[in-house]
Amino acid sequence: MDSILSKLFASEKEELYVLDCLAYFMIFMAACTFITLLFENVPYGRYATSRYGFPVNVKFAWFVQELPAFLVPLCLVLWTSAAKTTHLPNQLLLVMYFCHYVQRSLIYPFLIRGGKSTPFASFALAFVFCIYNGYMQVRYLSHYAEYSADWVTSPCFITGSALWLVGWLVNVHSDHILRNLRKPGETGYKIPTGGLFEYVSGANFFGEITEWVGFALAAHSVHSSSFSIFTLIVLSSRAFAHHRWYLQKFEDYPKSRKALIPFVL
């Protein structure tokens, strides 16, 4: 892949400039998405609609759209010079990234039970985003990010890593709860209970947001921060939408349960 990158960029300085531009553009996209989501839910799952294209099987959609977020970074690490992968902070941050996307692309799609088909537009946009973000995050971490030797003992890294781990565990556990709401052969929606769902409607979203906020704190870069901002905007909107939907659909929905942040919001 080094030969491909050398054809795309005249120098490492130029590629780093492009990576920075991609990060700032993601922040801009996050702002545009925030405005859009004031009027429209992200059209997949219970909010899927034929206005956004023909339906794609949900397992196929999740697997294919998330796979570039794993494969593109894997190629960057294995088949480029990846000059910074010998440094411990970079290695640990890459492990965090890959731990999430191994689970999200190679495990999660095959555990899905039922689920509505994904409109093609949502599927295609997610596929492009995973290529975009996978390249930006891992190329920066594997080849450009520089950290001091004691960065792994700094408060930012320790706190960020702890947040990432807590978020990852909450996310995986919450997905497990949602998968097992229905018994084999059952259809329809049920009120999720257990774990963080006792406190918030969007426990899985809270977990993933916490993951990437922690990752951004530990990585300490505009690239990781832009992704955490984008994730926060998209998933917080979805959590609030789910919360309103549950309250409207179930008369016995727990009134003390918040949308996203336990006891707060």
JSON list of C-alpha atoms in Angstrom, two decimals, residues 41-265:
[
{"chain": "A", "resi": 41, "resn": "ASN", "atom": "CA", "xyz": [-34.23, 10.39, 12.47]},
{"chain": "A", "resi": 42, "resn": "VAL", "atom": "CA", "xyz": [-31.35, 8.39, 11.02]},
{"chain": "A", "resi": 43, "resn": "PRO", "atom": "CA", "xyz": [-33.31, 6.09, 8.68]},
{"chain": "A", "resi": 44, "resn": "TYR", "atom": "CA", "xyz": [-32.45, 2.58, 9.79]},
{"chain": "A", "resi": 45, "resn": "GLY", "atom": "CA", "xyz": [-33.90, 0.10, 12.26]},
{"chain": "A", "resi": 46, "resn": "ARG", "atom": "CA", "xyz": [-37.34, 1.15, 13.55]},
{"chain": "A", "resi": 47, "resn": "TYR", "atom": "CA", "xyz": [-37.05, 4.42, 11.58]},
{"chain": "A", "resi": 48, "resn": "ALA", "atom": "CA", "xyz": [-36.33, 2.76, 8.23]},
{"chain": "A", "resi": 49, "resn": "THR", "atom": "CA", "xyz": [-38.30, 4.10, 5.27]},
{"chain": "A", "resi": 50, "resn": "SER", "atom": "CA", "xyz": [-38.49, 3.33, 1.57]},
{"chain": "A", "resi": 51, "resn": "ARG", "atom": "CA", "xyz": [-37.75, 7.00, 0.81]},
{"chain": "A", "resi": 52, "resn": "TYR", "atom": "CA", "xyz": [-34.07, 6.18, 1.27]},
{"chain": "A", "resi": 53, "resn": "GLY", "atom": "CA", "xyz": [-33.81, 3.36, -1.23]},
{"chain": "A", "resi": 54, "resn": "PHE", "atom": "CA", "xyz": [-34.50, -0.32, -1.52]},
{"chain": "A", "resi": 55, "resn": "PRO", "atom": "CA", "xyz": [-34.10, -2.49, 1.60]},
{"chain": "A", "resi": 56, "resn": "VAL", "atom": "CA", "xyz": [-30.87, -4.35, 2.31]},
{"chain": "A", "resi": 57, "resn": "ASN", "atom": "CA", "xyz": [-30.86, -7.41, 4.57]},
{"chain": "A", "resi": 58, "resn": "VAL", "atom": "CA", "xyz": [-29.89, -6.19, 8.03]},
{"chain": "A", "resi": 59, "resn": "LYS", "atom": "CA", "xyz": [-27.17, -8.80, 8.68]},
{"chain": "A", "resi": 60, "resn": "PHE", "atom": "CA", "xyz": [-25.63, -8.26, 5.25]},
{"chain": "A", "resi": 61, "resn": "ALA", "atom": "CA", "xyz": [-25.83, -4.48, 5.68]},
{"chain": "A", "resi": 62, "resn": "TRP", "atom": "CA", "xyz": [-24.13, -4.42, 9.08]},
{"chain": "A", "resi": 63, "resn": "PHE", "atom": "CA", "xyz": [-21.39, -6.80, 7.98]},
{"chain": "A", "resi": 64, "resn": "VAL", "atom": "CA", "xyz": [-20.55, -5.09, 4.68]},
{"chain": "A", "resi": 65, "resn": "GLN", "atom": "CA", "xyz": [-20.88, -1.49, 5.86]},
{"chain": "A", "resi": 66, "resn": "GLU", "atom": "CA", "xyz": [-18.70, -2.01, 8.95]},
{"chain": "A", "resi": 67, "resn": "LEU", "atom": "CA", "xyz": [-16.08, -4.25, 7.31]},
{"chain": "A", "resi": 68, "resn": "PRO", "atom": "CA", "xyz": [-14.03, -1.40, 5.75]},
{"chain": "A", "resi": 69, "resn": "ALA", "atom": "CA", "xyz": [-13.53, 0.06, 9.24]},
{"chain": "A", "resi": 70, "resn": "PHE", "atom": "CA", "xyz": [-11.61, -3.15, 9.99]},
{"chain": "A", "resi": 71, "resn": "LEU", "atom": "CA", "xyz": [-10.04, -4.09, 6.65]},
{"chain": "A", "resi": 72, "resn": "VAL", "atom": "CA", "xyz": [-8.72, -0.66, 5.59]},
{"chain": "A", "resi": 73, "resn": "PRO", "atom": "CA", "xyz": [-6.92, -0.14, 8.92]},
{"chain": "A", "resi": 74, "resn": "LEU", "atom": "CA", "xyz": [-5.63, -3.72, 8.88]},
{"chain": "A", "resi": 75, "resn": "CYS", "atom": "CA", "xyz": [-4.07, -3.12, 5.45]},
{"chain": "A", "resi": 76, "resn": "LEU", "atom": "CA", "xyz": [-2.57, 0.16, 6.68]},
{"chain": "A", "resi": 77, "resn": "VAL", "atom": "CA", "xyz": [-0.94, -1.56, 9.64]},
{"chain": "A", "resi": 78, "resn": "LEU", "atom": "CA", "xyz": [0.27, -4.67, 7.80]},
{"chain": "A", "resi": 79, "resn": "TRP", "atom": "CA", "xyz": [1.20, -3.34, 4.37]},
{"chain": "A", "resi": 80, "resn": "THR", "atom": "CA", "xyz": [2.56, 0.17, 4.91]},
{"chain": "A", "resi": 81, "resn": "SER", "atom": "CA", "xyz": [5.66, 1.40, 6.69]},
{"chain": "A", "resi": 82, "resn": "ALA", "atom": "CA", "xyz": [3.47, 2.22, 9.76]},
{"chain": "A", "resi": 83, "resn": "ALA", "atom": "CA", "xyz": [6.41, 3.90, 11.45]},
{"chain": "A", "resi": 84, "resn": "LYS", "atom": "CA", "xyz": [4.77, 4.47, 14.85]},
{"chain": "A", "resi": 85, "resn": "THR", "atom": "CA", "xyz": [3.43, 0.97, 15.54]},
{"chain": "A", "resi": 86, "resn": "THR", "atom": "CA", "xyz": [6.53, 0.09, 17.57]},
{"chain": "A", "resi": 87, "resn": "HIS", "atom": "CA", "xyz": [5.60, 2.71, 20.19]},
{"chain": "A", "resi": 88, "resn": "LEU", "atom": "CA", "xyz": [3.50, 1.57, 23.17]},
{"chain": "A", "resi": 89, "resn": "PRO", "atom": "CA", "xyz": [0.95, 4.44, 23.23]},
{"chain": "A", "resi": 90, "resn": "ASN", "atom": "CA", "xyz": [0.23, 3.95, 19.51]},
{"chain": "A", "resi": 91, "resn": "GLN", "atom": "CA", "xyz": [-0.04, 0.19, 19.97]},
{"chain": "A", "resi": 92, "resn": "LEU", "atom": "CA", "xyz": [-2.54, 0.50, 22.82]},
{"chain": "A", "resi": 93, "resn": "LEU", "atom": "CA", "xyz": [-4.68, 3.02, 20.94]},
{"chain": "A", "resi": 94, "resn": "LEU", "atom": "CA", "xyz": [-4.71, 0.78, 17.87]},
{"chain": "A", "resi": 95, "resn": "VAL", "atom": "CA", "xyz": [-5.77, -2.15, 20.07]},
{"chain": "A", "resi": 96, "resn": "MET", "atom": "CA", "xyz": [-8.72, -0.07, 21.34]},
{"chain": "A", "resi": 97, "resn": "TYR", "atom": "CA", "xyz": [-9.75, 0.77, 17.79]},
{"chain": "A", "resi": 98, "resn": "PHE", "atom": "CA", "xyz": [-9.44, -2.80, 16.48]},
{"chain": "A", "resi": 99, "resn": "CYS", "atom": "CA", "xyz": [-11.13, -4.30, 19.55]},
{"chain": "A", "resi": 100, "resn": "HIS", "atom": "CA", "xyz": [-14.25, -2.29, 18.77]},
{"chain": "A", "resi": 101, "resn": "TYR", "atom": "CA", "xyz": [-14.33, -3.01, 15.05]},
{"chain": "A", "resi": 102, "resn": "VAL", "atom": "CA", "xyz": [-13.50, -6.70, 15.28]},
{"chain": "A", "resi": 103, "resn": "GLN", "atom": "CA", "xyz": [-16.58, -7.02, 17.46]},
{"chain": "A", "resi": 104, "resn": "ARG", "atom": "CA", "xyz": [-18.70, -4.63, 15.36]},
{"chain": "A", "resi": 105, "resn": "SER", "atom": "CA", "xyz": [-17.82, -6.03, 11.92]},
{"chain": "A", "resi": 106, "resn": "LEU", "atom": "CA", "xyz": [-16.98, -9.71, 12.47]},
{"chain": "A", "resi": 107, "resn": "ILE", "atom": "CA", "xyz": [-19.14, -10.69, 15.46]},
{"chain": "A", "resi": 108, "resn": "TYR", "atom": "CA", "xyz": [-22.10, -8.35, 15.97]},
{"chain": "A", "resi": 109, "resn": "PRO", "atom": "CA", "xyz": [-23.72, -8.75, 12.49]},
{"chain": "A", "resi": 110, "resn": "PHE", "atom": "CA", "xyz": [-23.94, -12.53, 12.85]},
{"chain": "A", "resi": 111, "resn": "LEU", "atom": "CA", "xyz": [-25.61, -12.31, 16.26]},
{"chain": "A", "resi": 112, "resn": "ILE", "atom": "CA", "xyz": [-28.48, -10.12, 15.02]},
{"chain": "A", "resi": 113, "resn": "ARG", "atom": "CA", "xyz": [-31.89, -11.74, 15.47]},
{"chain": "A", "resi": 114, "resn": "GLY", "atom": "CA", "xyz": [-34.55, -10.46, 13.09]},
{"chain": "A", "resi": 115, "resn": "GLY", "atom": "CA", "xyz": [-34.38, -6.71, 12.65]},
{"chain": "A", "resi": 116, "resn": "LYS", "atom": "CA", "xyz": [-35.69, -4.47, 9.90]},
{"chain": "A", "resi": 117, "resn": "SER", "atom": "CA", "xyz": [-33.86, -4.18, 6.60]},
{"chain": "A", "resi": 118, "resn": "THR", "atom": "CA", "xyz": [-31.61, -1.15, 6.11]},
{"chain": "A", "resi": 119, "resn": "PRO", "atom": "CA", "xyz": [-32.44, 1.36, 3.35]},
{"chain": "A", "resi": 120, "resn": "PHE", "atom": "CA", "xyz": [-29.75, 1.41, 0.68]},
{"chain": "A", "resi": 121, "resn": "ALA", "atom": "CA", "xyz": [-28.86, 5.07, 1.24]},
{"chain": "A", "resi": 122, "resn": "SER", "atom": "CA", "xyz": [-28.11, 4.47, 4.93]},
{"chain": "A", "resi": 123, "resn": "PHE", "atom": "CA", "xyz": [-26.12, 1.37, 4.05]},
{"chain": "A", "resi": 124, "resn": "ALA", "atom": "CA", "xyz": [-24.07, 3.17, 1.38]},
{"chain": "A", "resi": 125, "resn": "LEU", "atom": "CA", "xyz": [-23.36, 6.22, 3.56]},
{"chain": "A", "resi": 126, "resn": "ALA", "atom": "CA", "xyz": [-22.23, 4.00, 6.44]},
{"chain": "A", "resi": 127, "resn": "PHE", "atom": "CA", "xyz": [-19.94, 2.06, 4.09]},
{"chain": "A", "resi": 128, "resn": "VAL", "atom": "CA", "xyz": [-18.27, 5.26, 2.83]},
{"chain": "A", "resi": 129, "resn": "PHE", "atom": "CA", "xyz": [-17.99, 6.66, 6.36]},
{"chain": "A", "resi": 130, "resn": "CYS", "atom": "CA", "xyz": [-16.22, 3.52, 7.60]},
{"chain": "A", "resi": 131, "resn": "ILE", "atom": "CA", "xyz": [-13.62, 3.79, 4.82]},
{"chain": "A", "resi": 132, "resn": "TYR", "atom": "CA", "xyz": [-13.15, 7.50, 5.55]},
{"chain": "A", "resi": 133, "resn": "ASN", "atom": "CA", "xyz": [-12.88, 7.18, 9.31]},
{"chain": "A", "resi": 134, "resn": "GLY", "atom": "CA", "xyz": [-10.91, 3.93, 9.27]},
{"chain": "A", "resi": 135, "resn": "TYR", "atom": "CA", "xyz": [-8.23, 5.49, 7.08]},
{"chain": "A", "resi": 136, "resn": "MET", "atom": "CA", "xyz": [-8.12, 8.73, 9.08]},
{"chain": "A", "resi": 137, "resn": "GLN", "atom": "CA", "xyz": [-7.89, 7.14, 12.52]},
{"chain": "A", "resi": 138, "resn": "VAL", "atom": "CA", "xyz": [-5.46, 4.35, 11.82]},
{"chain": "A", "resi": 139, "resn": "ARG", "atom": "CA", "xyz": [-3.19, 6.06, 9.32]},
{"chain": "A", "resi": 140, "resn": "TYR", "atom": "CA", "xyz": [-2.65, 8.87, 11.80]},
{"chain": "A", "resi": 141, "resn": "LEU", "atom": "CA", "xyz": [-2.04, 6.52, 14.74]},
{"chain": "A", "resi": 142, "resn": "SER", "atom": "CA", "xyz": [0.14, 4.07, 12.86]},
{"chain": "A", "resi": 143, "resn": "HIS", "atom": "CA", "xyz": [2.33, 6.54, 10.98]},
{"chain": "A", "resi": 144, "resn": "TYR", "atom": "CA", "xyz": [2.12, 10.10, 12.33]},
{"chain": "A", "resi": 145, "resn": "ALA", "atom": "CA", "xyz": [0.95, 10.31, 15.95]},
{"chain": "A", "resi": 146, "resn": "GLU", "atom": "CA", "xyz": [3.79, 11.11, 18.32]},
{"chain": "A", "resi": 147, "resn": "TYR", "atom": "CA", "xyz": [3.54, 10.63, 22.07]},
{"chain": "A", "resi": 148, "resn": "SER", "atom": "CA", "xyz": [6.07, 10.99, 24.84]},
{"chain": "A", "resi": 149, "resn": "ALA", "atom": "CA", "xyz": [7.44, 7.82, 26.37]},
{"chain": "A", "resi": 150, "resn": "ASP", "atom": "CA", "xyz": [5.46, 8.41, 29.58]},
{"chain": "A", "resi": 151, "resn": "TRP", "atom": "CA", "xyz": [2.14, 9.19, 27.82]},
{"chain": "A", "resi": 152, "resn": "VAL", "atom": "CA", "xyz": [0.64, 5.87, 28.95]},
{"chain": "A", "resi": 153, "resn": "THR", "atom": "CA", "xyz": [1.00, 6.97, 32.59]},
{"chain": "A", "resi": 154, "resn": "SER", "atom": "CA", "xyz": [-0.49, 10.42, 32.02]},
{"chain": "A", "resi": 155, "resn": "PRO", "atom": "CA", "xyz": [-3.91, 11.28, 33.54]},
{"chain": "A", "resi": 156, "resn": "CYS", "atom": "CA", "xyz": [-5.37, 11.82, 30.05]},
{"chain": "A", "resi": 157, "resn": "PHE", "atom": "CA", "xyz": [-4.36, 8.40, 28.80]},
{"chain": "A", "resi": 158, "resn": "ILE", "atom": "CA", "xyz": [-5.33, 6.52, 31.96]},
{"chain": "A", "resi": 159, "resn": "THR", "atom": "CA", "xyz": [-8.71, 8.26, 32.26]},
{"chain": "A", "resi": 160, "resn": "GLY", "atom": "CA", "xyz": [-9.41, 7.93, 28.54]},
{"chain": "A", "resi": 161, "resn": "SER", "atom": "CA", "xyz": [-8.50, 4.25, 28.49]},
{"chain": "A", "resi": 162, "resn": "ALA", "atom": "CA", "xyz": [-10.70, 3.56, 31.52]},
{"chain": "A", "resi": 163, "resn": "LEU", "atom": "CA", "xyz": [-13.63, 5.36, 29.87]},
{"chain": "A", "resi": 164, "resn": "TRP", "atom": "CA", "xyz": [-13.04, 3.41, 26.66]},
{"chain": "A", "resi": 165, "resn": "LEU", "atom": "CA", "xyz": [-13.09, 0.08, 28.51]},
{"chain": "A", "resi": 166, "resn": "VAL", "atom": "CA", "xyz": [-16.22, 0.93, 30.51]},
{"chain": "A", "resi": 167, "resn": "GLY", "atom": "CA", "xyz": [-17.95, 2.15, 27.36]},
{"chain": "A", "resi": 168, "resn": "TRP", "atom": "CA", "xyz": [-16.98, -0.94, 25.38]},
{"chain": "A", "resi": 169, "resn": "LEU", "atom": "CA", "xyz": [-18.27, -3.28, 28.10]},
{"chain": "A", "resi": 170, "resn": "VAL", "atom": "CA", "xyz": [-21.54, -1.34, 28.43]},
{"chain": "A", "resi": 171, "resn": "ASN", "atom": "CA", "xyz": [-22.01, -1.33, 24.67]},
{"chain": "A", "resi": 172, "resn": "VAL", "atom": "CA", "xyz": [-21.41, -5.07, 24.25]},
{"chain": "A", "resi": 173, "resn": "HIS", "atom": "CA", "xyz": [-23.57, -5.96, 27.27]},
{"chain": "A", "resi": 174, "resn": "SER", "atom": "CA", "xyz": [-26.41, -3.68, 26.15]},
{"chain": "A", "resi": 175, "resn": "ASP", "atom": "CA", "xyz": [-26.38, -5.22, 22.66]},
{"chain": "A", "resi": 176, "resn": "HIS", "atom": "CA", "xyz": [-26.62, -8.63, 24.33]},
{"chain": "A", "resi": 177, "resn": "ILE", "atom": "CA", "xyz": [-29.69, -7.51, 26.30]},
{"chain": "A", "resi": 178, "resn": "LEU", "atom": "CA", "xyz": [-31.39, -6.13, 23.19]},
{"chain": "A", "resi": 179, "resn": "ARG", "atom": "CA", "xyz": [-30.70, -9.32, 21.20]},
{"chain": "A", "resi": 180, "resn": "ASN", "atom": "CA", "xyz": [-32.32, -11.47, 23.86]},
{"chain": "A", "resi": 181, "resn": "LEU", "atom": "CA", "xyz": [-35.50, -9.46, 24.38]},
{"chain": "A", "resi": 182, "resn": "ARG", "atom": "CA", "xyz": [-37.43, -11.75, 22.04]},
{"chain": "A", "resi": 183, "resn": "LYS", "atom": "CA", "xyz": [-37.68, -15.49, 22.37]},
{"chain": "A", "resi": 184, "resn": "PRO", "atom": "CA", "xyz": [-37.30, -17.56, 19.16]},
{"chain": "A", "resi": 185, "resn": "GLY", "atom": "CA", "xyz": [-40.29, -16.94, 16.91]},
{"chain": "A", "resi": 186, "resn": "GLU", "atom": "CA", "xyz": [-41.42, -13.80, 18.71]},
{"chain": "A", "resi": 187, "resn": "THR", "atom": "CA", "xyz": [-41.86, -10.49, 16.89]},
{"chain": "A", "resi": 188, "resn": "GLY", "atom": "CA", "xyz": [-42.52, -6.92, 17.96]},
{"chain": "A", "resi": 189, "resn": "TYR", "atom": "CA", "xyz": [-40.81, -4.63, 20.43]},
{"chain": "A", "resi": 190, "resn": "LYS", "atom": "CA", "xyz": [-40.34, -5.05, 24.17]},
{"chain": "A", "resi": 191, "resn": "ILE", "atom": "CA", "xyz": [-39.10, -2.81, 26.96]},
{"chain": "A", "resi": 192, "resn": "PRO", "atom": "CA", "xyz": [-35.40, -3.53, 27.56]},
{"chain": "A", "resi": 193, "resn": "THR", "atom": "CA", "xyz": [-34.46, -4.26, 31.17]},
{"chain": "A", "resi": 194, "resn": "GLY", "atom": "CA", "xyz": [-31.26, -5.06, 33.01]},
{"chain": "A", "resi": 195, "resn": "GLY", "atom": "CA", "xyz": [-27.84, -3.46, 32.99]},
{"chain": "A", "resi": 196, "resn": "LEU", "atom": "CA", "xyz": [-27.77, 0.23, 32.23]},
{"chain": "A", "resi": 197, "resn": "PHE", "atom": "CA", "xyz": [-31.22, -0.05, 30.62]},
{"chain": "A", "resi": 198, "resn": "GLU", "atom": "CA", "xyz": [-32.60, 0.25, 34.15]},
{"chain": "A", "resi": 199, "resn": "TYR", "atom": "CA", "xyz": [-31.49, 3.88, 34.05]},
{"chain": "A", "resi": 200, "resn": "VAL", "atom": "CA", "xyz": [-31.51, 4.99, 30.38]},
{"chain": "A", "resi": 201, "resn": "SER", "atom": "CA", "xyz": [-33.33, 4.09, 27.18]},
{"chain": "A", "resi": 202, "resn": "GLY", "atom": "CA", "xyz": [-30.16, 4.31, 25.08]},
{"chain": "A", "resi": 203, "resn": "ALA", "atom": "CA", "xyz": [-27.75, 2.20, 27.13]},
{"chain": "A", "resi": 204, "resn": "ASN", "atom": "CA", "xyz": [-26.02, 0.85, 24.03]},
{"chain": "A", "resi": 205, "resn": "PHE", "atom": "CA", "xyz": [-25.62, 4.37, 22.66]},
{"chain": "A", "resi": 206, "resn": "PHE", "atom": "CA", "xyz": [-24.31, 5.65, 25.99]},
{"chain": "A", "resi": 207, "resn": "GLY", "atom": "CA", "xyz": [-21.72, 2.86, 25.93]},
{"chain": "A", "resi": 208, "resn": "GLU", "atom": "CA", "xyz": [-20.48, 3.63, 22.44]},
{"chain": "A", "resi": 209, "resn": "ILE", "atom": "CA", "xyz": [-20.36, 7.38, 23.05]},
{"chain": "A", "resi": 210, "resn": "THR", "atom": "CA", "xyz": [-18.34, 6.77, 26.23]},
{"chain": "A", "resi": 211, "resn": "GLU", "atom": "CA", "xyz": [-15.99, 4.50, 24.27]},
{"chain": "A", "resi": 212, "resn": "TRP", "atom": "CA", "xyz": [-15.07, 7.10, 21.68]},
{"chain": "A", "resi": 213, "resn": "VAL", "atom": "CA", "xyz": [-14.93, 10.01, 24.11]},
{"chain": "A", "resi": 214, "resn": "GLY", "atom": "CA", "xyz": [-12.45, 7.95, 26.13]},
{"chain": "A", "resi": 215, "resn": "PHE", "atom": "CA", "xyz": [-10.54, 7.07, 22.98]},
{"chain": "A", "resi": 216, "resn": "ALA", "atom": "CA", "xyz": [-10.35, 10.75, 22.03]},
{"chain": "A", "resi": 217, "resn": "LEU", "atom": "CA", "xyz": [-9.06, 11.67, 25.47]},
{"chain": "A", "resi": 218, "resn": "ALA", "atom": "CA", "xyz": [-6.40, 8.95, 25.34]},
{"chain": "A", "resi": 219, "resn": "ALA", "atom": "CA", "xyz": [-5.38, 9.69, 21.73]},
{"chain": "A", "resi": 220, "resn": "HIS", "atom": "CA", "xyz": [-5.42, 13.46, 22.23]},
{"chain": "A", "resi": 221, "resn": "SER", "atom": "CA", "xyz": [-5.77, 14.42, 18.57]},
{"chain": "A", "resi": 222, "resn": "VAL", "atom": "CA", "xyz": [-8.18, 16.32, 16.34]},
{"chain": "A", "resi": 223, "resn": "HIS", "atom": "CA", "xyz": [-8.70, 13.07, 14.40]},
{"chain": "A", "resi": 224, "resn": "SER", "atom": "CA", "xyz": [-9.97, 11.09, 17.40]},
{"chain": "A", "resi": 225, "resn": "SER", "atom": "CA", "xyz": [-11.89, 14.11, 18.72]},
{"chain": "A", "resi": 226, "resn": "SER", "atom": "CA", "xyz": [-13.73, 14.63, 15.44]},
{"chain": "A", "resi": 227, "resn": "PHE", "atom": "CA", "xyz": [-14.94, 11.03, 15.48]},
{"chain": "A", "resi": 228, "resn": "SER", "atom": "CA", "xyz": [-16.09, 11.28, 19.09]},
{"chain": "A", "resi": 229, "resn": "ILE", "atom": "CA", "xyz": [-18.02, 14.48, 18.27]},
{"chain": "A", "resi": 230, "resn": "PHE", "atom": "CA", "xyz": [-19.68, 12.85, 15.25]},
{"chain": "A", "resi": 231, "resn": "THR", "atom": "CA", "xyz": [-20.56, 9.76, 17.31]},
{"chain": "A", "resi": 232, "resn": "LEU", "atom": "CA", "xyz": [-21.97, 11.90, 20.12]},
{"chain": "A", "resi": 233, "resn": "ILE", "atom": "CA", "xyz": [-24.27, 13.81, 17.78]},
{"chain": "A", "resi": 234, "resn": "VAL", "atom": "CA", "xyz": [-25.59, 10.80, 15.86]},
{"chain": "A", "resi": 235, "resn": "LEU", "atom": "CA", "xyz": [-26.07, 8.44, 18.79]},
{"chain": "A", "resi": 236, "resn": "SER", "atom": "CA", "xyz": [-27.42, 10.98, 21.28]},
{"chain": "A", "resi": 237, "resn": "SER", "atom": "CA", "xyz": [-30.08, 11.93, 18.69]},
{"chain": "A", "resi": 238, "resn": "ARG", "atom": "CA", "xyz": [-30.96, 8.26, 18.32]},
{"chain": "A", "resi": 239, "resn": "ALA", "atom": "CA", "xyz": [-31.13, 7.76, 22.09]},
{"chain": "A", "resi": 240, "resn": "PHE", "atom": "CA", "xyz": [-33.59, 10.65, 22.49]},
{"chain": "A", "resi": 241, "resn": "ALA", "atom": "CA", "xyz": [-35.65, 9.38, 19.57]},
{"chain": "A", "resi": 242, "resn": "HIS", "atom": "CA", "xyz": [-35.81, 5.89, 21.11]},
{"chain": "A", "resi": 243, "resn": "HIS", "atom": "CA", "xyz": [-36.79, 7.36, 24.48]},
{"chain": "A", "resi": 244, "resn": "ARG", "atom": "CA", "xyz": [-39.70, 9.30, 22.96]},
{"chain": "A", "resi": 245, "resn": "TRP", "atom": "CA", "xyz": [-40.74, 6.23, 20.97]},
{"chain": "A", "resi": 246, "resn": "TYR", "atom": "CA", "xyz": [-40.77, 3.98, 24.05]},
{"chain": "A", "resi": 247, "resn": "LEU", "atom": "CA", "xyz": [-42.82, 6.51, 26.05]},
{"chain": "A", "resi": 248, "resn": "GLN", "atom": "CA", "xyz": [-45.39, 6.73, 23.26]},
{"chain": "A", "resi": 249, "resn": "LYS", "atom": "CA", "xyz": [-45.61, 2.99, 22.62]},
{"chain": "A", "resi": 250, "resn": "PHE", "atom": "CA", "xyz": [-45.64, 1.60, 26.18]},
{"chain": "A", "resi": 251, "resn": "GLU", "atom": "CA", "xyz": [-47.96, 3.04, 28.82]},
{"chain": "A", "resi": 252, "resn": "ASP", "atom": "CA", "xyz": [-46.01, 1.21, 31.52]},
{"chain": "A", "resi": 253, "resn": "TYR", "atom": "CA", "xyz": [-42.61, 2.45, 30.39]},
{"chain": "A", "resi": 254, "resn": "PRO", "atom": "CA", "xyz": [-40.56, 3.46, 33.49]},
{"chain": "A", "resi": 255, "resn": "LYS", "atom": "CA", "xyz": [-41.07, 7.20, 33.95]},
{"chain": "A", "resi": 256, "resn": "SER", "atom": "CA", "xyz": [-37.86, 7.57, 35.98]},
{"chain": "A", "resi": 257, "resn": "ARG", "atom": "CA", "xyz": [-35.73, 6.24, 33.14]},
{"chain": "A", "resi": 258, "resn": "LYS", "atom": "CA", "xyz": [-33.72, 8.91, 31.30]},
{"chain": "A", "resi": 259, "resn": "ALA", "atom": "CA", "xyz": [-32.85, 8.97, 27.60]},
{"chain": "A", "resi": 260, "resn": "LEU", "atom": "CA", "xyz": [-29.04, 8.87, 27.60]},
{"chain": "A", "resi": 261, "resn": "ILE", "atom": "CA", "xyz": [-27.27, 9.89, 30.84]},
{"chain": "A", "resi": 262, "resn": "PRO", "atom": "CA", "xyz": [-28.34, 8.13, 34.06]},
{"chain": "A", "resi": 263, "resn": "PHE", "atom": "CA", "xyz": [-30.25, 10.41, 36.47]},
{"chain": "A", "resi": 264, "resn": "VAL", "atom": "CA", "xyz": [-29.49, 13.47, 34.33]},
{"chain": "A", "resi": 265, "resn": "LEU", "atom": "CA", "xyz": [-30.75, 13.53, 30.74]}
]
